[in-house]
mmCIF file of C-alpha atoms in Angstrom:
data_model
loop_
_atom_site.group_PDB
_atom_site.id
_atom_site.type_symbol
_atom_site.label_atom_id
_atom_site.label_comp_id
_atom_site.label_asym_id
_atom_site.label_seq_id
_atom_site.Cartn_x
_atom_site.Cartn_y
_atom_site.Cartn_z
ATOM 1 C CA UNK A 1 0.510 -23.230 -10.884
ATOM 2 C CA UNK A 2 3.213 -20.699 -10.155
ATOM 3 C CA UNK A 3 0.890 -17.882 -11.298
ATOM 4 C CA UNK A 4 -1.967 -19.131 -9.084
ATOM 5 C CA UNK A 5 0.322 -19.154 -6.042
ATOM 6 C CA UNK A 6 1.611 -15.718 -7.003
ATOM 7 C CA UNK A 7 -1.894 -14.238 -7.131
ATOM 8 C CA UNK A 8 -2.696 -15.704 -3.713
ATOM 9 C CA UNK A 9 0.259 -13.802 -2.299
ATOM 10 C CA UNK A 10 -0.658 -10.563 -4.081
ATOM 11 C CA UNK A 11 -4.357 -10.235 -3.355
ATOM 12 C CA UNK A 12 -4.578 -9.652 0.362
ATOM 13 C CA UNK A 13 -7.816 -9.078 2.252
ATOM 14 C CA UNK A 14 -8.838 -5.453 2.649
ATOM 15 C CA UNK A 15 -7.431 -3.955 5.880
ATOM 16 C CA UNK A 16 -9.653 -2.999 8.810
ATOM 17 C CA UNK A 17 -9.062 -0.514 11.607
ATOM 18 C CA UNK A 18 -7.644 -3.408 13.648
ATOM 19 C CA UNK A 19 -5.061 -4.372 11.018
ATOM 20 C CA UNK A 20 -1.419 -3.761 11.840
ATOM 21 C CA UNK A 21 0.494 -1.012 10.072
ATOM 22 C CA UNK A 22 2.709 -3.715 8.564
ATOM 23 C CA UNK A 23 -0.295 -5.508 7.054
ATOM 24 C CA UNK A 24 -1.781 -2.294 5.655
ATOM 25 C CA UNK A 25 1.505 -1.311 4.037
ATOM 26 C CA UNK A 26 1.858 -4.795 2.534
ATOM 27 C CA UNK A 27 -1.700 -4.575 1.198
ATOM 28 C CA UNK A 28 -0.933 -1.214 -0.415
ATOM 29 C CA UNK A 29 2.363 -2.486 -1.818
ATOM 30 C CA UNK A 30 0.773 -5.420 -3.647
ATOM 31 C CA UNK A 31 -2.390 -3.605 -4.783
ATOM 32 C CA UNK A 32 -1.335 -1.560 -7.802
ATOM 33 C CA UNK A 33 -4.514 0.531 -7.616
ATOM 34 C CA UNK A 34 -3.586 1.641 -4.089
ATOM 35 C CA UNK A 35 0.182 2.042 -4.406
ATOM 36 C CA UNK A 36 -0.057 5.856 -4.393
ATOM 37 C CA UNK A 37 -1.439 5.688 -0.835
ATOM 38 C CA UNK A 38 1.722 3.902 0.299
ATOM 39 C CA UNK A 39 3.929 6.591 -1.242
ATOM 40 C CA UNK A 40 1.785 9.359 0.291
ATOM 41 C CA UNK A 41 2.009 7.712 3.719
ATOM 42 C CA UNK A 42 5.789 7.693 3.404
ATOM 43 C CA UNK A 43 5.677 11.489 3.079
ATOM 44 C CA UNK A 44 3.138 12.107 5.845
ATOM 45 C CA UNK A 45 4.992 10.086 8.493
ATOM 46 C CA UNK A 46 8.132 12.163 7.871
ATOM 47 C CA UNK A 47 6.313 15.435 8.558
ATOM 48 C CA UNK A 48 6.320 14.715 12.294
ATOM 49 C CA UNK A 49 3.255 16.875 12.849
ATOM 50 C CA UNK A 50 2.080 17.270 16.464
ATOM 51 C CA UNK A 51 -0.527 14.667 17.413
ATOM 52 C CA UNK A 52 -3.064 17.402 18.129
ATOM 53 C CA UNK A 53 -2.867 18.595 14.501
ATOM 54 C CA UNK A 54 -6.157 18.726 12.582
ATOM 55 C CA UNK A 55 -6.086 16.446 9.529
ATOM 56 C CA UNK A 56 -8.697 16.585 6.762
ATOM 57 C CA UNK A 57 -9.226 13.555 4.540
ATOM 58 C CA UNK A 58 -10.935 14.806 1.364
ATOM 59 C CA UNK A 59 -12.174 11.751 -0.491
ATOM 60 C CA UNK A 60 -12.254 8.608 1.661
ATOM 61 C CA UNK A 61 -12.355 5.750 -0.851
ATOM 62 C CA UNK A 62 -10.874 2.700 0.846
ATOM 63 C CA UNK A 63 -10.070 4.654 4.045
ATOM 64 C CA UNK A 64 -6.576 3.115 4.268
ATOM 65 C CA UNK A 65 -5.156 6.610 4.764
ATOM 66 C CA UNK A 66 -7.620 7.215 7.578
ATOM 67 C CA UNK A 67 -6.573 4.022 9.345
ATOM 68 C CA UNK A 68 -2.914 4.984 9.015
ATOM 69 C CA UNK A 69 -3.525 8.507 10.324
ATOM 70 C CA UNK A 70 -5.236 6.976 13.365
ATOM 71 C CA UNK A 71 -2.274 4.686 13.938
ATOM 72 C CA UNK A 72 0.076 7.671 13.632
ATOM 73 C CA UNK A 73 -1.714 9.111 16.662
ATOM 74 C CA UNK A 74 -3.846 11.872 15.126
ATOM 75 C CA UNK A 75 -7.076 12.338 17.072
ATOM 76 C CA UNK A 76 -8.668 15.243 15.181
ATOM 77 C CA UNK A 77 -9.558 13.938 11.731
ATOM 78 C CA UNK A 78 -12.229 15.353 9.453
ATOM 79 C CA UNK A 79 -13.548 13.299 6.541
ATOM 80 C CA UNK A 80 -15.436 14.718 3.570
ATOM 81 C CA UNK A 81 -16.794 12.958 0.509
ATOM 82 C CA UNK A 82 -19.709 13.126 -1.921
ATOM 83 C CA UNK A 83 -20.432 9.400 -1.712
ATOM 84 C CA UNK A 84 -22.848 8.794 1.167
ATOM 85 C CA UNK A 85 -22.210 5.031 1.144
ATOM 86 C CA UNK A 86 -18.475 5.566 1.658
ATOM 87 C CA UNK A 87 -19.151 7.983 4.492
ATOM 88 C CA UNK A 88 -21.535 5.518 6.139
ATOM 89 C CA UNK A 89 -18.950 2.736 5.787
ATOM 90 C CA UNK A 90 -16.383 5.017 7.414
ATOM 91 C CA UNK A 91 -18.717 5.627 10.358
ATOM 92 C CA UNK A 92 -19.353 1.905 10.747
ATOM 93 C CA UNK A 93 -15.659 1.049 10.682
ATOM 94 C CA UNK A 94 -14.768 3.605 13.350
ATOM 95 C CA UNK A 95 -17.731 3.313 15.706
ATOM 96 C CA UNK A 96 -15.549 3.448 18.794
ATOM 97 C CA UNK A 97 -13.941 6.746 17.778
ATOM 98 C CA UNK A 98 -15.522 8.092 14.570
ATOM 99 C CA UNK A 99 -13.980 11.035 12.713
ATOM 100 C CA UNK A 100 -16.098 14.082 11.976
ATOM 101 C CA UNK A 101 -18.012 13.289 8.778
ATOM 102 C CA UNK A 102 -19.070 15.808 6.122
ATOM 103 C CA UNK A 103 -21.143 15.070 3.040
ATOM 104 C CA UNK A 104 -20.065 17.558 0.407
ATOM 105 C CA UNK A 105 -19.709 18.142 -3.313
ATOM 106 C CA UNK A 106 -16.153 19.337 -3.937
ATOM 107 C CA UNK A 107 -17.362 21.594 -6.754
ATOM 108 C CA UNK A 108 -18.850 23.684 -3.916
ATOM 109 C CA UNK A 109 -17.146 25.342 -0.917
ATOM 110 C CA UNK A 110 -15.529 22.901 1.533
ATOM 111 C CA UNK A 111 -17.509 23.053 4.824
ATOM 112 C CA UNK A 112 -14.538 23.897 7.057
ATOM 113 C CA UNK A 113 -13.594 27.183 8.676
ATOM 114 C CA UNK A 114 -10.898 29.248 7.007
ATOM 115 C CA UNK A 115 -7.406 28.665 8.419
ATOM 116 C CA UNK A 116 -8.487 25.673 10.529
ATOM 117 C CA UNK A 117 -6.638 22.649 9.060
ATOM 118 C CA UNK A 118 -2.999 21.602 9.488
ATOM 119 C CA UNK A 119 -2.898 18.902 6.794
ATOM 120 C CA UNK A 120 -5.225 18.122 3.896
ATOM 121 C CA UNK A 121 -4.861 14.633 2.412
ATOM 122 C CA UNK A 122 -6.578 14.231 -0.958
ATOM 123 C CA UNK A 123 -5.480 11.268 -3.059
ATOM 124 C CA UNK A 124 -6.828 10.555 -6.555
ATOM 125 C CA UNK A 125 -9.641 13.082 -6.137
ATOM 126 C CA UNK A 126 -8.796 16.255 -8.067
ATOM 127 C CA UNK A 127 -9.095 14.519 -11.459
ATOM 128 C CA UNK A 128 -12.765 13.781 -10.705
ATOM 129 C CA UNK A 129 -13.645 17.452 -10.160
ATOM 130 C CA UNK A 130 -14.681 19.678 -13.056
ATOM 131 C CA UNK A 131 -13.546 22.889 -11.392
ATOM 132 C CA UNK A 132 -10.261 21.598 -9.987
ATOM 133 C CA UNK A 133 -8.903 25.130 -9.650
ATOM 134 C CA UNK A 134 -11.760 26.110 -7.337
ATOM 135 C CA UNK A 135 -11.239 22.928 -5.305
ATOM 136 C CA UNK A 136 -7.566 23.776 -4.765
ATOM 137 C CA UNK A 137 -8.436 27.361 -3.849
ATOM 138 C CA UNK A 138 -10.819 26.021 -1.217
ATOM 139 C CA UNK A 139 -8.105 23.757 0.195
ATOM 140 C CA UNK A 140 -5.835 26.808 0.347
ATOM 141 C CA UNK A 141 -8.550 28.712 2.221
ATOM 142 C CA UNK A 142 -9.149 26.078 4.919
ATOM 143 C CA UNK A 143 -5.459 25.415 5.599
ATOM 144 C CA UNK A 144 -3.684 27.220 8.393
ATOM 145 C CA UNK A 145 -0.814 29.535 7.586
ATOM 146 C CA UNK A 146 1.975 27.292 6.250
ATOM 147 C CA UNK A 147 -0.380 24.299 6.333
ATOM 148 C CA UNK A 148 0.288 21.240 4.182
ATOM 149 C CA UNK A 149 -1.469 19.656 1.217
ATOM 150 C CA UNK A 150 -0.699 16.020 0.383
ATOM 151 C CA UNK A 151 -2.100 15.306 -3.060
ATOM 152 C CA UNK A 152 -1.921 12.675 -5.767
ATOM 153 C CA UNK A 153 -3.337 12.432 -9.278
ATOM 154 C CA UNK A 154 -2.699 10.360 -12.400
ATOM 155 C CA UNK A 155 -0.136 11.506 -14.941
ATOM 156 C CA UNK A 156 -1.809 11.415 -18.331
ATOM 157 C CA UNK A 157 1.510 11.886 -20.122
ATOM 158 C CA UNK A 158 2.779 8.577 -18.680
ATOM 159 C CA UNK A 159 4.636 6.674 -21.418
ATOM 160 C CA UNK A 160 1.929 3.997 -21.735
ATOM 161 C CA UNK A 161 -0.741 6.706 -22.074
ATOM 162 C CA UNK A 162 1.309 8.295 -24.849
ATOM 163 C CA UNK A 163 1.498 4.950 -26.597
ATOM 164 C CA UNK A 164 -2.273 4.457 -26.302
ATOM 165 C CA UNK A 165 -2.815 7.891 -27.835
ATOM 166 C CA UNK A 166 -0.462 7.099 -30.729
ATOM 167 C CA UNK A 167 -2.493 3.947 -31.412
ATOM 168 C CA UNK A 168 -5.687 5.996 -31.403
ATOM 169 C CA UNK A 169 -6.995 4.529 -28.142
ATOM 170 C CA UNK A 170 -8.821 6.634 -25.566
ATOM 171 C CA UNK A 171 -7.137 7.931 -22.434
ATOM 172 C CA UNK A 172 -7.471 5.675 -19.414
ATOM 173 C CA UNK A 173 -10.500 6.307 -17.163
ATOM 174 C CA UNK A 174 -12.151 8.681 -19.635
ATOM 175 C CA UNK A 175 -15.696 9.278 -18.440
ATOM 176 C CA UNK A 176 -14.655 8.723 -14.821
ATOM 177 C CA UNK A 177 -11.851 11.266 -14.762
ATOM 178 C CA UNK A 178 -13.026 14.731 -15.713
ATOM 179 C CA UNK A 179 -9.616 16.445 -15.672
ATOM 180 C CA UNK A 180 -6.382 15.195 -17.239
ATOM 181 C CA UNK A 181 -3.080 16.507 -15.877
ATOM 182 C CA UNK A 182 0.518 16.496 -17.048
ATOM 183 C CA UNK A 183 3.493 17.393 -14.860
ATOM 184 C CA UNK A 184 3.926 20.988 -16.046
ATOM 185 C CA UNK A 185 0.187 21.616 -16.136
ATOM 186 C CA UNK A 186 -0.379 20.378 -12.589
ATOM 187 C CA UNK A 187 2.644 22.244 -11.245
ATOM 188 C CA UNK A 188 1.251 25.464 -12.733
ATOM 189 C CA UNK A 189 -2.225 24.936 -11.285
ATOM 190 C CA UNK A 190 -0.822 24.297 -7.812
ATOM 191 C CA UNK A 191 1.422 27.363 -7.971
ATOM 192 C CA UNK A 192 -1.455 29.537 -9.175
ATOM 193 C CA UNK A 193 -3.545 28.189 -6.285
ATOM 194 C CA UNK A 194 -0.968 29.365 -3.744
ATOM 195 C CA UNK A 195 1.091 26.224 -3.119
ATOM 196 C CA UNK A 196 4.790 25.374 -3.221
ATOM 197 C CA UNK A 197 5.709 21.754 -3.958
ATOM 198 C CA UNK A 198 8.224 20.871 -1.244
ATOM 199 C CA UNK A 199 8.442 17.074 -1.549
ATOM 200 C CA UNK A 200 7.862 14.625 -4.379
ATOM 201 C CA UNK A 201 7.354 10.894 -3.987
ATOM 202 C CA UNK A 202 5.779 9.968 -7.305
ATOM 203 C CA UNK A 203 5.285 6.336 -8.278
ATOM 204 C CA UNK A 204 5.501 4.596 -11.634
ATOM 205 C CA UNK A 205 7.344 1.938 -13.555
ATOM 206 C CA UNK A 206 9.827 1.541 -16.374
ATOM 207 C CA UNK A 207 9.561 -0.508 -19.582
ATOM 208 C CA UNK A 208 11.018 -4.034 -19.532
ATOM 209 C CA UNK A 209 11.482 -4.003 -15.730
ATOM 210 C CA UNK A 210 7.702 -4.147 -15.319
ATOM 211 C CA UNK A 211 7.381 -7.182 -17.627
ATOM 212 C CA UNK A 212 7.865 -10.900 -17.223
ATOM 213 C CA UNK A 213 9.848 -12.696 -15.928
ATOM 214 C CA UNK A 214 10.416 -9.991 -13.309
ATOM 215 C CA UNK A 215 6.775 -9.908 -12.195
ATOM 216 C CA UNK A 216 6.828 -13.628 -11.412
ATOM 217 C CA UNK A 217 10.295 -13.569 -9.852
ATOM 218 C CA UNK A 218 9.392 -10.640 -7.568
ATOM 219 C CA UNK A 219 5.819 -11.900 -7.019
ATOM 220 C CA UNK A 220 4.216 -8.661 -8.167
ATOM 221 C CA UNK A 221 1.298 -7.902 -10.458
ATOM 222 C CA UNK A 222 3.038 -4.617 -11.247
ATOM 223 C CA UNK A 223 6.585 -3.588 -10.384
ATOM 224 C CA UNK A 224 6.442 0.006 -9.159
ATOM 225 C CA UNK A 225 9.275 2.359 -8.311
ATOM 226 C CA UNK A 226 9.886 5.793 -6.880
ATOM 227 C CA UNK A 227 10.202 8.149 -9.854
ATOM 228 C CA UNK A 228 12.564 11.130 -9.414
ATOM 229 C CA UNK A 229 11.451 14.593 -10.506
ATOM 230 C CA UNK A 230 13.407 14.664 -13.779
ATOM 231 C CA UNK A 231 11.662 11.458 -14.934
ATOM 232 C CA UNK A 232 8.170 12.200 -13.609
ATOM 233 C CA UNK A 233 6.768 13.522 -16.864
ATOM 234 C CA UNK A 234 7.361 10.254 -18.709
ATOM 235 C CA UNK A 235 7.470 7.453 -16.132
ATOM 236 C CA UNK A 236 5.259 8.509 -13.190
ATOM 237 C CA UNK A 237 1.843 6.857 -13.163
ATOM 238 C CA UNK A 238 0.757 8.972 -10.203
ATOM 239 C CA UNK A 239 2.162 12.286 -9.066
ATOM 240 C CA UNK A 240 2.422 12.161 -5.259
ATOM 241 C CA UNK A 241 3.393 15.595 -3.962
ATOM 242 C CA UNK A 242 3.542 17.391 -0.633
ATOM 243 C CA UNK A 243 2.728 21.076 -0.949
ATOM 244 C CA UNK A 244 2.920 23.967 1.499
ATOM 245 C CA UNK A 245 0.594 26.931 1.622
ATOM 246 C CA UNK A 246 2.701 29.860 0.435
ATOM 247 C CA UNK A 247 0.543 32.810 1.395
#
């Protein structure tokens, strides 16, 4: 009975554009598949960008980030995705003030002018792109001088992934994810693409702490934590990094 009540508290209804910021953040906190969005939001709100900044949302699955950007006061938001159904759902959910919508394959050039974007937000996207290096070079191209890239991707050297490999199991999301990144590998790709990592807010969990009875006591399906840089390689589930265009 305790577990049934616990699940009722964890699984909240999906937010809408009319949901409060508090509700959206609670939804992200208790949905372990969306927790990276919460940690990315924590970075973006600290940037204190002017409200007339141009924000590009590349990959709009769930559109929680889009709702939060609206509530932060940004008026100029561009949304691009390959999935037409997601783009149509985004239009329908923001009928009163829809963002500019672009249907695009991220293996091709991004349909924005060079040097036109202040902030690119792309969460859990780069691992789905065969030519991730080209994708990052395109983000670099469309960003303004000293523009920002807020990016997240799974860490495939996470300790549980290492354990699965030792047992002979496949990597998580194989067949859906086309690229598999480790900390050093992803750092190198970003640097080679012209970005400096200026803020890290990666999320993960530690052994034992993530197990029972702590999950029941804290009413969580997963117990996530901020993972500092020196522990990212082993304990981060998702790298969540803010980068700055360096040239």
